[in-house]
């Protein structure tokens, strides 16, 4: 192998532009085509934040020691009020905060079933994210025995880009305002 060789990474080609009436699949990150960025629950919050920055993502799927989904960590969790609330309640320093301390646990996560997503439109996903004040939504496939596996995800920032909104900020309210402006035109 020559020095400097790289390896192929999975890539999903999403349409550059979509309309609200297009299929929701056109804005879903398909985890059979793109590797999801994960973090362990026992990782420090600072390391998790650095990982988000390094990979250019605003969300990490949190795994437990058995490789099962334990929760979700978003940039809003790290940069918002959760760390300060944790420190007020538990004491310690910023460096003491672990992913498990501020993540949304599986019990708190609402998911979309892949069968419903296949029949949905982009506008349905935007409305759902807006209604629940969320930046991300997980999509699950359910096996015959009832076990779920995360097979896709939606990001309001990605959807806004594909709708043609000029996403200047990662603030949720502004992203929705940008989408509303695009829809109005």
PDB file of C-alpha atoms in Angstrom:
ATOM      1  CA  UNK A   1       0.000   0.000   0.000  1.00  0.00           C
ATOM      2  CA  UNK A   2       1.354   3.397  -0.908  1.00  0.00           C
ATOM      3  CA  UNK A   3       1.810   6.009   1.778  1.00  0.00           C
ATOM      4  CA  UNK A   4      -1.156   8.346   1.965  1.00  0.00           C
ATOM      5  CA  UNK A   5      -3.695   5.819   0.700  1.00  0.00           C
ATOM      6  CA  UNK A   6      -7.237   6.323   1.954  1.00  0.00           C
ATOM      7  CA  UNK A   7     -10.214   4.045   2.235  1.00  0.00           C
ATOM      8  CA  UNK A   8     -13.665   4.295   0.742  1.00  0.00           C
ATOM      9  CA  UNK A   9     -16.339   5.545   3.084  1.00  0.00           C
ATOM     10  CA  UNK A  10     -20.055   5.045   2.537  1.00  0.00           C
ATOM     11  CA  UNK A  11     -21.814   7.986   0.922  1.00  0.00           C
ATOM     12  CA  UNK A  12     -25.490   8.668   0.393  1.00  0.00           C
ATOM     13  CA  UNK A  13     -26.394  10.975  -2.463  1.00  0.00           C
ATOM     14  CA  UNK A  14     -29.423  12.990  -1.392  1.00  0.00           C
ATOM     15  CA  UNK A  15     -31.134  15.323  -3.861  1.00  0.00           C
ATOM     16  CA  UNK A  16     -29.689  18.817  -3.692  1.00  0.00           C
ATOM     17  CA  UNK A  17     -33.145  20.417  -3.779  1.00  0.00           C
ATOM     18  CA  UNK A  18     -36.478  19.098  -2.558  1.00  0.00           C
ATOM     19  CA  UNK A  19     -40.017  20.392  -2.150  1.00  0.00           C
ATOM     20  CA  UNK A  20     -42.344  19.800   0.795  1.00  0.00           C
ATOM     21  CA  UNK A  21     -44.376  17.486  -1.425  1.00  0.00           C
ATOM     22  CA  UNK A  22     -41.379  15.210  -2.188  1.00  0.00           C
ATOM     23  CA  UNK A  23     -40.919  11.853  -0.511  1.00  0.00           C
ATOM     24  CA  UNK A  24     -39.516  12.007   3.031  1.00  0.00           C
ATOM     25  CA  UNK A  25     -36.943   9.394   1.962  1.00  0.00           C
ATOM     26  CA  UNK A  26     -35.296  12.181  -0.091  1.00  0.00           C
ATOM     27  CA  UNK A  27     -34.230  13.940   3.138  1.00  0.00           C
ATOM     28  CA  UNK A  28     -33.574  10.918   5.393  1.00  0.00           C
ATOM     29  CA  UNK A  29     -30.034   9.874   6.223  1.00  0.00           C
ATOM     30  CA  UNK A  30     -30.145   6.135   5.497  1.00  0.00           C
ATOM     31  CA  UNK A  31     -27.907   4.319   7.967  1.00  0.00           C
ATOM     32  CA  UNK A  32     -27.530   1.376   5.598  1.00  0.00           C
ATOM     33  CA  UNK A  33     -25.670   3.804   3.295  1.00  0.00           C
ATOM     34  CA  UNK A  34     -24.003   6.198   5.765  1.00  0.00           C
ATOM     35  CA  UNK A  35     -22.266   5.315   9.001  1.00  0.00           C
ATOM     36  CA  UNK A  36     -23.789   6.987  12.030  1.00  0.00           C
ATOM     37  CA  UNK A  37     -21.369   8.695  14.411  1.00  0.00           C
ATOM     38  CA  UNK A  38     -21.614   7.147  17.867  1.00  0.00           C
ATOM     39  CA  UNK A  39     -20.297   7.777  21.347  1.00  0.00           C
ATOM     40  CA  UNK A  40     -20.269   5.782  24.579  1.00  0.00           C
ATOM     41  CA  UNK A  41     -22.404   6.908  27.512  1.00  0.00           C
ATOM     42  CA  UNK A  42     -19.273   6.953  29.722  1.00  0.00           C
ATOM     43  CA  UNK A  43     -17.428   9.413  27.459  1.00  0.00           C
ATOM     44  CA  UNK A  44     -16.804  12.930  28.743  1.00  0.00           C
ATOM     45  CA  UNK A  45     -19.089  15.612  27.369  1.00  0.00           C
ATOM     46  CA  UNK A  46     -16.072  17.569  26.113  1.00  0.00           C
ATOM     47  CA  UNK A  47     -14.755  14.575  24.123  1.00  0.00           C
ATOM     48  CA  UNK A  48     -18.227  14.004  22.660  1.00  0.00           C
ATOM     49  CA  UNK A  49     -18.445  17.664  21.626  1.00  0.00           C
ATOM     50  CA  UNK A  50     -15.002  17.444  20.011  1.00  0.00           C
ATOM     51  CA  UNK A  51     -16.178  14.353  18.110  1.00  0.00           C
ATOM     52  CA  UNK A  52     -19.233  16.219  16.796  1.00  0.00           C
ATOM     53  CA  UNK A  53     -16.993  19.029  15.587  1.00  0.00           C
ATOM     54  CA  UNK A  54     -14.480  16.613  14.015  1.00  0.00           C
ATOM     55  CA  UNK A  55     -17.190  14.753  12.080  1.00  0.00           C
ATOM     56  CA  UNK A  56     -19.247  17.849  11.258  1.00  0.00           C
ATOM     57  CA  UNK A  57     -22.402  16.525  12.911  1.00  0.00           C
ATOM     58  CA  UNK A  58     -24.792  17.987  15.470  1.00  0.00           C
ATOM     59  CA  UNK A  59     -25.945  14.661  16.921  1.00  0.00           C
ATOM     60  CA  UNK A  60     -24.352  11.479  18.218  1.00  0.00           C
ATOM     61  CA  UNK A  61     -26.077   8.166  18.827  1.00  0.00           C
ATOM     62  CA  UNK A  62     -25.113   7.007  22.319  1.00  0.00           C
ATOM     63  CA  UNK A  63     -24.271   3.314  22.718  1.00  0.00           C
ATOM     64  CA  UNK A  64     -23.941   1.249  25.866  1.00  0.00           C
ATOM     65  CA  UNK A  65     -21.272  -1.390  26.475  1.00  0.00           C
ATOM     66  CA  UNK A  66     -23.385  -3.974  24.573  1.00  0.00           C
ATOM     67  CA  UNK A  67     -23.548  -1.832  21.403  1.00  0.00           C
ATOM     68  CA  UNK A  68     -27.222  -1.093  22.057  1.00  0.00           C
ATOM     69  CA  UNK A  69     -28.682   2.393  21.748  1.00  0.00           C
ATOM     70  CA  UNK A  70     -28.697   4.103  25.147  1.00  0.00           C
ATOM     71  CA  UNK A  71     -29.752   7.535  23.963  1.00  0.00           C
ATOM     72  CA  UNK A  72     -28.998  10.551  21.851  1.00  0.00           C
ATOM     73  CA  UNK A  73     -26.680  13.494  22.403  1.00  0.00           C
ATOM     74  CA  UNK A  74     -27.125  16.703  20.446  1.00  0.00           C
ATOM     75  CA  UNK A  75     -25.095  19.875  20.197  1.00  0.00           C
ATOM     76  CA  UNK A  76     -28.004  21.597  21.951  1.00  0.00           C
ATOM     77  CA  UNK A  77     -27.564  19.219  24.905  1.00  0.00           C
ATOM     78  CA  UNK A  78     -23.883  20.120  25.154  1.00  0.00           C
ATOM     79  CA  UNK A  79     -24.179  23.858  24.494  1.00  0.00           C
ATOM     80  CA  UNK A  80     -27.518  24.459  26.213  1.00  0.00           C
ATOM     81  CA  UNK A  81     -28.674  24.500  29.829  1.00  0.00           C
ATOM     82  CA  UNK A  82     -28.271  20.789  30.614  1.00  0.00           C
ATOM     83  CA  UNK A  83     -24.611  20.959  31.685  1.00  0.00           C
ATOM     84  CA  UNK A  84     -25.248  23.896  34.019  1.00  0.00           C
ATOM     85  CA  UNK A  85     -28.300  22.203  35.548  1.00  0.00           C
ATOM     86  CA  UNK A  86     -26.257  19.044  36.075  1.00  0.00           C
ATOM     87  CA  UNK A  87     -23.486  20.969  37.831  1.00  0.00           C
ATOM     88  CA  UNK A  88     -25.993  22.834  40.027  1.00  0.00           C
ATOM     89  CA  UNK A  89     -27.586  19.541  41.106  1.00  0.00           C
ATOM     90  CA  UNK A  90     -24.515  17.310  41.351  1.00  0.00           C
ATOM     91  CA  UNK A  91     -21.593  19.676  41.814  1.00  0.00           C
ATOM     92  CA  UNK A  92     -18.212  19.141  40.211  1.00  0.00           C
ATOM     93  CA  UNK A  93     -16.640  20.836  37.256  1.00  0.00           C
ATOM     94  CA  UNK A  94     -17.430  21.053  33.560  1.00  0.00           C
ATOM     95  CA  UNK A  95     -14.778  18.353  32.906  1.00  0.00           C
ATOM     96  CA  UNK A  96     -16.693  15.921  35.162  1.00  0.00           C
ATOM     97  CA  UNK A  97     -19.808  15.870  32.972  1.00  0.00           C
ATOM     98  CA  UNK A  98     -20.307  12.618  31.061  1.00  0.00           C
ATOM     99  CA  UNK A  99     -22.496  11.977  28.030  1.00  0.00           C
ATOM    100  CA  UNK A 100     -24.866   9.888  30.197  1.00  0.00           C
ATOM    101  CA  UNK A 101     -25.444  12.925  32.438  1.00  0.00           C
ATOM    102  CA  UNK A 102     -26.948  15.132  29.724  1.00  0.00           C
ATOM    103  CA  UNK A 103     -28.103  12.806  26.905  1.00  0.00           C
ATOM    104  CA  UNK A 104     -31.711  12.048  26.080  1.00  0.00           C
ATOM    105  CA  UNK A 105     -32.300   8.447  27.131  1.00  0.00           C
ATOM    106  CA  UNK A 106     -34.134   5.860  25.038  1.00  0.00           C
ATOM    107  CA  UNK A 107     -37.189   6.308  27.285  1.00  0.00           C
ATOM    108  CA  UNK A 108     -37.326   9.970  26.243  1.00  0.00           C
ATOM    109  CA  UNK A 109     -36.925   9.358  22.508  1.00  0.00           C
ATOM    110  CA  UNK A 110     -39.851   9.290  20.157  1.00  0.00           C
ATOM    111  CA  UNK A 111     -39.179   7.529  16.877  1.00  0.00           C
ATOM    112  CA  UNK A 112     -40.715   7.263  13.444  1.00  0.00           C
ATOM    113  CA  UNK A 113     -41.355   3.845  11.936  1.00  0.00           C
ATOM    114  CA  UNK A 114     -39.694   3.307   8.580  1.00  0.00           C
ATOM    115  CA  UNK A 115     -43.009   2.136   7.069  1.00  0.00           C
ATOM    116  CA  UNK A 116     -44.588   5.473   7.981  1.00  0.00           C
ATOM    117  CA  UNK A 117     -41.607   7.410   6.616  1.00  0.00           C
ATOM    118  CA  UNK A 118     -41.838   5.579   3.283  1.00  0.00           C
ATOM    119  CA  UNK A 119     -45.370   6.968   2.863  1.00  0.00           C
ATOM    120  CA  UNK A 120     -44.608  10.457   4.241  1.00  0.00           C
ATOM    121  CA  UNK A 121     -43.690  13.691   2.508  1.00  0.00           C
ATOM    122  CA  UNK A 122     -40.917  16.135   3.419  1.00  0.00           C
ATOM    123  CA  UNK A 123     -43.606  18.510   4.728  1.00  0.00           C
ATOM    124  CA  UNK A 124     -44.858  15.839   7.152  1.00  0.00           C
ATOM    125  CA  UNK A 125     -41.371  15.464   8.633  1.00  0.00           C
ATOM    126  CA  UNK A 126     -40.885  19.235   8.935  1.00  0.00           C
ATOM    127  CA  UNK A 127     -44.298  19.566  10.630  1.00  0.00           C
ATOM    128  CA  UNK A 128     -43.496  16.719  13.037  1.00  0.00           C
ATOM    129  CA  UNK A 129     -40.099  18.158  13.992  1.00  0.00           C
ATOM    130  CA  UNK A 130     -41.614  21.614  14.432  1.00  0.00           C
ATOM    131  CA  UNK A 131     -44.544  20.318  16.507  1.00  0.00           C
ATOM    132  CA  UNK A 132     -42.208  18.491  18.886  1.00  0.00           C
ATOM    133  CA  UNK A 133     -39.557  21.266  18.831  1.00  0.00           C
ATOM    134  CA  UNK A 134     -36.857  18.821  17.710  1.00  0.00           C
ATOM    135  CA  UNK A 135     -33.830  19.174  15.462  1.00  0.00           C
ATOM    136  CA  UNK A 136     -33.531  15.436  14.839  1.00  0.00           C
ATOM    137  CA  UNK A 137     -35.780  12.420  14.488  1.00  0.00           C
ATOM    138  CA  UNK A 138     -34.753   8.778  14.531  1.00  0.00           C
ATOM    139  CA  UNK A 139     -36.282   6.249  12.162  1.00  0.00           C
ATOM    140  CA  UNK A 140     -36.610   2.622  13.263  1.00  0.00           C
ATOM    141  CA  UNK A 141     -37.257  -0.704  11.616  1.00  0.00           C
ATOM    142  CA  UNK A 142     -39.080  -3.194  13.779  1.00  0.00           C
ATOM    143  CA  UNK A 143     -38.406  -6.933  13.572  1.00  0.00           C
ATOM    144  CA  UNK A 144     -41.124  -9.570  13.931  1.00  0.00           C
ATOM    145  CA  UNK A 145     -40.124 -10.063  17.581  1.00  0.00           C
ATOM    146  CA  UNK A 146     -40.661  -6.342  18.292  1.00  0.00           C
ATOM    147  CA  UNK A 147     -36.981  -5.402  18.494  1.00  0.00           C
ATOM    148  CA  UNK A 148     -36.187  -2.057  16.960  1.00  0.00           C
ATOM    149  CA  UNK A 149     -33.088  -0.957  15.116  1.00  0.00           C
ATOM    150  CA  UNK A 150     -32.318   2.624  14.177  1.00  0.00           C
ATOM    151  CA  UNK A 151     -32.120   2.647  10.377  1.00  0.00           C
ATOM    152  CA  UNK A 152     -32.323   6.339   9.554  1.00  0.00           C
ATOM    153  CA  UNK A 153     -32.465   9.856  10.862  1.00  0.00           C
ATOM    154  CA  UNK A 154     -33.718  13.284   9.963  1.00  0.00           C
ATOM    155  CA  UNK A 155     -31.922  16.553  10.645  1.00  0.00           C
ATOM    156  CA  UNK A 156     -33.837  19.826  10.373  1.00  0.00           C
ATOM    157  CA  UNK A 157     -30.618  21.530   9.271  1.00  0.00           C
ATOM    158  CA  UNK A 158     -30.164  19.024   6.408  1.00  0.00           C
ATOM    159  CA  UNK A 159     -33.818  19.384   5.392  1.00  0.00           C
ATOM    160  CA  UNK A 160     -33.557  23.186   5.450  1.00  0.00           C
ATOM    161  CA  UNK A 161     -30.497  23.032   3.172  1.00  0.00           C
ATOM    162  CA  UNK A 162     -32.308  20.760   0.732  1.00  0.00           C
ATOM    163  CA  UNK A 163     -35.340  23.059   0.749  1.00  0.00           C
ATOM    164  CA  UNK A 164     -33.052  25.961  -0.180  1.00  0.00           C
ATOM    165  CA  UNK A 165     -33.098  27.779   3.156  1.00  0.00           C
ATOM    166  CA  UNK A 166     -29.954  29.714   3.979  1.00  0.00           C
ATOM    167  CA  UNK A 167     -29.174  28.117   7.319  1.00  0.00           C
ATOM    168  CA  UNK A 168     -26.914  30.665   8.997  1.00  0.00           C
ATOM    169  CA  UNK A 169     -27.388  29.402  12.509  1.00  0.00           C
ATOM    170  CA  UNK A 170     -28.134  26.124  14.218  1.00  0.00           C
ATOM    171  CA  UNK A 171     -30.768  27.749  16.405  1.00  0.00           C
ATOM    172  CA  UNK A 172     -33.958  25.756  16.005  1.00  0.00           C
ATOM    173  CA  UNK A 173     -36.336  28.715  15.852  1.00  0.00           C
ATOM    174  CA  UNK A 174     -34.273  30.363  13.153  1.00  0.00           C
ATOM    175  CA  UNK A 175     -34.076  27.159  11.115  1.00  0.00           C
ATOM    176  CA  UNK A 176     -37.869  26.814  11.174  1.00  0.00           C
ATOM    177  CA  UNK A 177     -38.218  30.512  10.296  1.00  0.00           C
ATOM    178  CA  UNK A 178     -35.885  29.955   7.309  1.00  0.00           C
ATOM    179  CA  UNK A 179     -38.001  27.003   6.164  1.00  0.00           C
ATOM    180  CA  UNK A 180     -41.200  29.056   6.548  1.00  0.00           C
ATOM    181  CA  UNK A 181     -39.632  31.833   4.443  1.00  0.00           C
ATOM    182  CA  UNK A 182     -38.695  29.379   1.697  1.00  0.00           C
ATOM    183  CA  UNK A 183     -42.210  27.920   1.743  1.00  0.00           C
ATOM    184  CA  UNK A 184     -43.727  31.416   1.476  1.00  0.00           C
ATOM    185  CA  UNK A 185     -41.833  32.028  -1.782  1.00  0.00           C
TER     186      UNK A 185
END
